[in-house]
CSV table of C-alpha atoms and ligand atoms in Angstrom, one decimal:
chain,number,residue,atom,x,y,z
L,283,UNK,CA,21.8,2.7,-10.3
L,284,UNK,CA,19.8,-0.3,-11.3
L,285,UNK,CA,15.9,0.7,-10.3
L,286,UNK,CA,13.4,-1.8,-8.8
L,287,UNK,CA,10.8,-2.3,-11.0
L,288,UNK,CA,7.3,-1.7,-9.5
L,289,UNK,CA,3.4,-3.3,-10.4
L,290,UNK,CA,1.2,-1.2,-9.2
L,291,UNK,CA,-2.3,-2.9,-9.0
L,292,UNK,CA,-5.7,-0.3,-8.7
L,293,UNK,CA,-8.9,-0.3,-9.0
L,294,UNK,CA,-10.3,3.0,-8.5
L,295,UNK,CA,-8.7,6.6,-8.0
L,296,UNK,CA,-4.9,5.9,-7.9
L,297,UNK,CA,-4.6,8.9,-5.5
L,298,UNK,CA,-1.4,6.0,-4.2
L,299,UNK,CA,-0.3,5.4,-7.6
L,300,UNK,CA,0.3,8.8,-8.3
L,301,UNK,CA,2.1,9.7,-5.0
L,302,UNK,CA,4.2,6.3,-6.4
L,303,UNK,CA,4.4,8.4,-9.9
L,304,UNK,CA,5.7,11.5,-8.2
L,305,UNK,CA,8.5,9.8,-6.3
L,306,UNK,CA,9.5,7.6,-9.1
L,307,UNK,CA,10.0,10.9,-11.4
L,308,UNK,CA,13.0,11.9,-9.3
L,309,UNK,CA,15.4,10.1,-11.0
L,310,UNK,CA,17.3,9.2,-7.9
L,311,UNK,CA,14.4,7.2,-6.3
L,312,UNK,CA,15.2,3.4,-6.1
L,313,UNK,CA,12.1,2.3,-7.8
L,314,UNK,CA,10.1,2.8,-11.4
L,315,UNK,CA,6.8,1.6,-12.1
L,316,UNK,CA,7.1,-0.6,-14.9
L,317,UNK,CA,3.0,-1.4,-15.3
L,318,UNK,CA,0.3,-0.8,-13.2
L,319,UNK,CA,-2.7,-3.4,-13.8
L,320,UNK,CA,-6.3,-2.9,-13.1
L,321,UNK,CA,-9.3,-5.3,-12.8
L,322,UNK,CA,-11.5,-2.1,-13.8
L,323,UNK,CA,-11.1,-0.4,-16.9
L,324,UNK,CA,-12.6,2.4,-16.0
L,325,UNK,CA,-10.5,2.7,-13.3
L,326,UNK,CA,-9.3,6.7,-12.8
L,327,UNK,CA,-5.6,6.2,-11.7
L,328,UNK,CA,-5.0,4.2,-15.5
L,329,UNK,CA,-5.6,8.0,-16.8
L,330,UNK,CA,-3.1,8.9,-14.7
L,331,UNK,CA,-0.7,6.2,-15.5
L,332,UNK,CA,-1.4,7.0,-19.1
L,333,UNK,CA,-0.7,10.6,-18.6
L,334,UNK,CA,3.0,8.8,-17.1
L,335,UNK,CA,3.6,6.9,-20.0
L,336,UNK,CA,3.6,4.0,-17.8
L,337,UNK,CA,2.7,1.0,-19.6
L,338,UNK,CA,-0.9,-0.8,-18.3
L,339,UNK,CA,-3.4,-3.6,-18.1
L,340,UNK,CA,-6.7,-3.7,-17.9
L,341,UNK,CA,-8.0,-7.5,-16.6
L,342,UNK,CA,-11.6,-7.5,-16.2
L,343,UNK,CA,-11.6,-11.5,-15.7
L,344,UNK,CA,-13.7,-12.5,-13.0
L,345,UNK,CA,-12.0,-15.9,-12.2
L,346,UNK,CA,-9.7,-15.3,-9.9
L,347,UNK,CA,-7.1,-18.2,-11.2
L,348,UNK,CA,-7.4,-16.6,-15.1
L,349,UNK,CA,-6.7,-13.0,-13.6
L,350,UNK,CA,-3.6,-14.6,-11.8
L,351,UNK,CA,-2.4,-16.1,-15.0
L,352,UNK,CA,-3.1,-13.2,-16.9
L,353,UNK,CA,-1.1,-10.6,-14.0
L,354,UNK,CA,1.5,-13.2,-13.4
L,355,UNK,CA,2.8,-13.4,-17.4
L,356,UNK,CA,2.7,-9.7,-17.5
L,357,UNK,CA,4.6,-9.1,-14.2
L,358,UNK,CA,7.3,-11.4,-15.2
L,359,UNK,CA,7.6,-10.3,-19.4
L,360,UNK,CA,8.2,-7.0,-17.4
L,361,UNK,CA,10.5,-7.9,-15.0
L,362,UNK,CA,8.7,-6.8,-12.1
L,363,UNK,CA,10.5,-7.3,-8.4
L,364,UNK,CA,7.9,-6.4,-6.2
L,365,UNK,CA,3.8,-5.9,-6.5
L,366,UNK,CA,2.3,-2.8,-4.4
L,367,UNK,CA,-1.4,-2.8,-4.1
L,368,UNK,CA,-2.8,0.7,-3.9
L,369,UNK,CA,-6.5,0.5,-3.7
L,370,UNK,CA,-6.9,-2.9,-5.4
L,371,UNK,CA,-10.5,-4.1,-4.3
L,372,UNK,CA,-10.3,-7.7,-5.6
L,373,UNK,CA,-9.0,-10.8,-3.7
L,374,UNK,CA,-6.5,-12.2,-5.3
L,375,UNK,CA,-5.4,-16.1,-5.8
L,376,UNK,CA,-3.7,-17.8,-2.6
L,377,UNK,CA,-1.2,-19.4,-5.0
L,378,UNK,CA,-0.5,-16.0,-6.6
L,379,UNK,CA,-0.3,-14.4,-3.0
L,380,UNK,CA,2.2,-17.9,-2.1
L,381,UNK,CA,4.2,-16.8,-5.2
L,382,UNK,CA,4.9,-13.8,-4.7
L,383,UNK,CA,5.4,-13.8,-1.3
L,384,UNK,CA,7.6,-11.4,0.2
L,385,UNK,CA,7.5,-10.0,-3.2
L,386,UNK,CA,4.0,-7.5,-2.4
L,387,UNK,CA,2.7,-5.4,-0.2
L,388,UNK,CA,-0.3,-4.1,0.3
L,389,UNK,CA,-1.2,-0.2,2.0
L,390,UNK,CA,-4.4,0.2,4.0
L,391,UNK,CA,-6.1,2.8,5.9
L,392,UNK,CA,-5.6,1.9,10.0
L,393,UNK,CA,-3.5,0.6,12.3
L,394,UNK,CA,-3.3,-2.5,11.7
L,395,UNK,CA,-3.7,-5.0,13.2
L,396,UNK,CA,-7.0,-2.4,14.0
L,397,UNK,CA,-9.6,-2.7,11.9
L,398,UNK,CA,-8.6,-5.0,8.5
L,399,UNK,CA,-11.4,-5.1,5.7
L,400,UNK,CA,-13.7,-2.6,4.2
L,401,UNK,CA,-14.5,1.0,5.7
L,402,UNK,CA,-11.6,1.1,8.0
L,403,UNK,CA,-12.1,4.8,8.8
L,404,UNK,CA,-15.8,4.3,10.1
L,405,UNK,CA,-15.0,1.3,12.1
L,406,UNK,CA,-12.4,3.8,13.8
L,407,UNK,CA,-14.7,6.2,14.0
L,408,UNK,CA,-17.2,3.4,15.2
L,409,UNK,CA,-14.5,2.0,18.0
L,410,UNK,CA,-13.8,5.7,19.3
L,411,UNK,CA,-10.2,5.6,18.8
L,412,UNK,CA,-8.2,8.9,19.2
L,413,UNK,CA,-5.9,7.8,16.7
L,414,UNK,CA,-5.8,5.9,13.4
L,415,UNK,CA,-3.3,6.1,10.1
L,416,UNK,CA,-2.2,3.5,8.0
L,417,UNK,CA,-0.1,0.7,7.4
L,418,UNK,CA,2.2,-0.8,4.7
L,419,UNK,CA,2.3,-4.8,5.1
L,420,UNK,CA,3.7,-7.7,2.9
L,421,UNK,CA,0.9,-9.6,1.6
L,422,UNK,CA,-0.5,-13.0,3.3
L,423,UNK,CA,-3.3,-15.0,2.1
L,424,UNK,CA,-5.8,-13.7,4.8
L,425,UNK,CA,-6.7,-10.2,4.2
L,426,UNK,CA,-5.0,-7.4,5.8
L,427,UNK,CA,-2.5,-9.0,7.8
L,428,UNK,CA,1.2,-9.9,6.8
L,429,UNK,CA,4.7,-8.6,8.5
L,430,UNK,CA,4.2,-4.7,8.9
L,431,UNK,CA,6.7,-2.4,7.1
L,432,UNK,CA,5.9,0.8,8.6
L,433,UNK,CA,2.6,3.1,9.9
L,434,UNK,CA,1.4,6.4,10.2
L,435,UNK,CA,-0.1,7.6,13.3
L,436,UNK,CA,-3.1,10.1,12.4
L,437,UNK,CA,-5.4,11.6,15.1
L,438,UNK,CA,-9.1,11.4,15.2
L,439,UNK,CA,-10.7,14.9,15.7
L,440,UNK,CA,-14.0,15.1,17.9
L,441,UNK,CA,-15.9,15.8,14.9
L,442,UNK,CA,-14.8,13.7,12.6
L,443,UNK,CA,-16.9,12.2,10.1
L,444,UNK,CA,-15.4,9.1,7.8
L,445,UNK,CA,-14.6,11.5,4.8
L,446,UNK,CA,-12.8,14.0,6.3
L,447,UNK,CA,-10.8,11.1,8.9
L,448,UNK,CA,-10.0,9.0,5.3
L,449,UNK,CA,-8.6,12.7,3.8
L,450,UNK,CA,-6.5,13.0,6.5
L,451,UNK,CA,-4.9,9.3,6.7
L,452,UNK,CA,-5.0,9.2,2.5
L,453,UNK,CA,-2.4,12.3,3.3
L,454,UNK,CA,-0.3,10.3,5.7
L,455,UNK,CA,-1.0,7.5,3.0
L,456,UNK,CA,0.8,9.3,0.3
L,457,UNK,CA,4.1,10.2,2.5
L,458,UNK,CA,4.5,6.5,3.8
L,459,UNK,CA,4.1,4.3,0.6
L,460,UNK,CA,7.0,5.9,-1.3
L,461,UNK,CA,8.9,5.3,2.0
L,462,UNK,CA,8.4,2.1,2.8
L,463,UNK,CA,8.8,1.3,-1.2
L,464,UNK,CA,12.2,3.0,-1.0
L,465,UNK,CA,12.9,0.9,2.3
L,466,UNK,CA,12.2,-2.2,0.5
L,467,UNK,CA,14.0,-0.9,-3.0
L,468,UNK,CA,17.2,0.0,-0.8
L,469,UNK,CA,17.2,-3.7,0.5
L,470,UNK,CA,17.0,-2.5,4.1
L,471,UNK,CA,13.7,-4.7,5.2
L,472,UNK,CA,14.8,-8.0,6.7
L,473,UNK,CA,12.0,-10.7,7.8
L,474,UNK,CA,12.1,-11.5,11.0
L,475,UNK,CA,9.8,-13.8,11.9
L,476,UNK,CA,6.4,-11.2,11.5
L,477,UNK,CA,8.7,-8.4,12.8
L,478,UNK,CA,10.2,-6.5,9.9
L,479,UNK,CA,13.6,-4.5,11.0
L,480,UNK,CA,14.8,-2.0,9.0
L,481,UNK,CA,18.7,-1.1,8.5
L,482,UNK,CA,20.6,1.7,8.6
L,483,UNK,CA,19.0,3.6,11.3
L,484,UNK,CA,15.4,5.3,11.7
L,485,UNK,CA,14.1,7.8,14.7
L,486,UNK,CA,12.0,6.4,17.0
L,487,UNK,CA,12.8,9.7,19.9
L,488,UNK,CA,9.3,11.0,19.8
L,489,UNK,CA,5.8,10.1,21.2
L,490,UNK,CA,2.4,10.8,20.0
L,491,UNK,CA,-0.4,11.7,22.4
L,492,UNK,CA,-4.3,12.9,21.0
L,493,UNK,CA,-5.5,15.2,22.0
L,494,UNK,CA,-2.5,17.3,22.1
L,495,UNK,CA,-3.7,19.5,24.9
L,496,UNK,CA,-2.8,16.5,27.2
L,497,UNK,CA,0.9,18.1,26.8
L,498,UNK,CA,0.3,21.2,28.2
O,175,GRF,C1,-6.6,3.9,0.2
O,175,GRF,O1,-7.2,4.5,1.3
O,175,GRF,C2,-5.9,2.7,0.5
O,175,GRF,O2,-5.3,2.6,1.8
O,175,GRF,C3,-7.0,1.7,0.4
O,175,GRF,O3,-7.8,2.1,-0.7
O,175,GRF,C4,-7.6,3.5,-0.8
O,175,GRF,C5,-7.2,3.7,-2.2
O,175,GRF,O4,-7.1,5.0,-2.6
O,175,GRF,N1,-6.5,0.3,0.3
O,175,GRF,P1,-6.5,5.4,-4.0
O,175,GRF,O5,-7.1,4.6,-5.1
O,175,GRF,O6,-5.0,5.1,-3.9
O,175,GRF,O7,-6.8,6.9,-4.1
């Protein structure tokens, strides 16, 4: 089996990248990470791709055309087929975004299209939704938005504050980006208009309701 090979770009933790590592080291997964690439190098999660032996790259350039140039030479040298950003705080070039389009996807903590941007889980907590999760999305130029792969539905416990609501979605987080990377690995993600269907069949027989007592 020929594996899809994966860019993972950070710039912090890498609590992603390493749910990313851990399904990548079952050798039947349909994607490896060939480099992950940082704008920090001080970032955490390059220790852990380190520990990996997965190859890295530190880019601490500020201009956002350099760091393009810089990322997009490395991606191609190692043959990379699809970008995932996992935590990667920096917006990136619109060309780079046009040129990989398709190509990268980006996870982030809500619903979307519920609240894009920064602090996600206290503008939930803000809104007083009774649920919240994460999305996986190709990237688009504007931030946060793009065809949506798949989501997690989390729910939002009356005394939630934002660290224990971002816990419980960074959870969900780390069972639906492997998913949805194996989705796309296994070419079963087709484009349809911003609808993305999915082959080969997926269960949609349950419903979610918060709080739960309402079944009852
Ligand atoms: C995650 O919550 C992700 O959804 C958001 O940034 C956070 C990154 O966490 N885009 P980590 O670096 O993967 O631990």
């Amino acid at each position: 089996m020929k594996r899809l090979k994966l860019a993972v770009f950070i710039s912090g933790r890498g609590s992603n990248l390493q749910a990313l590592i851990d399904a990548a080291s079952d050798p039947i997964y349909p994607a490896e990470i060939a480099l992950v690439i940082s704008n920090r190098a001080d970032a955490a999660g390059l220790v852990r791709a380190a520990a990996a032996g997965i190859p890295r790259l530190a880019i601490e350039e500020t201009d956002r055309a350099a760091f393009a140039g810089i990322a997009d030479r490395a991606l191609h040298k190692a043959g990379v087929g699809l970008i995932a950003l996992a935590g990667f705080m920096r917006l990136l070039d619109t060309e780079f975004v046009v040129a990989w389009r398709d190509r990268m996807v980006n996870i982030h903590p809500s619903l979307l299209p519920a609240f894009p941007g920064l602090r996600a889980q206290r503008q939930a907590l803000a809104a007083g939704v009774k649920f919240s999760g994460c999305t996986v999305h190709f990237v688009r130029p504007e931030v946060d938005t793009g065809p949506i792969i798949a989501q997690a539905v989390v729910p939002v416990a009356d005394d939630d504050n934002e660290v224990r609501l971002a816990d419980r979605i960074l959870a969900a987080e780390h069972r639906l980006y492997p998913l949805a990377i194996r989705l796309y690995a296994e070419g079963r993600l087709r484009l349809d208009g911003n609808r993305v269907r999915i082959s080969g069949g997926y269960s949609t027989d349950f419903v979610a309701l918060n709080p739960s007592e309402a079944l009852t």
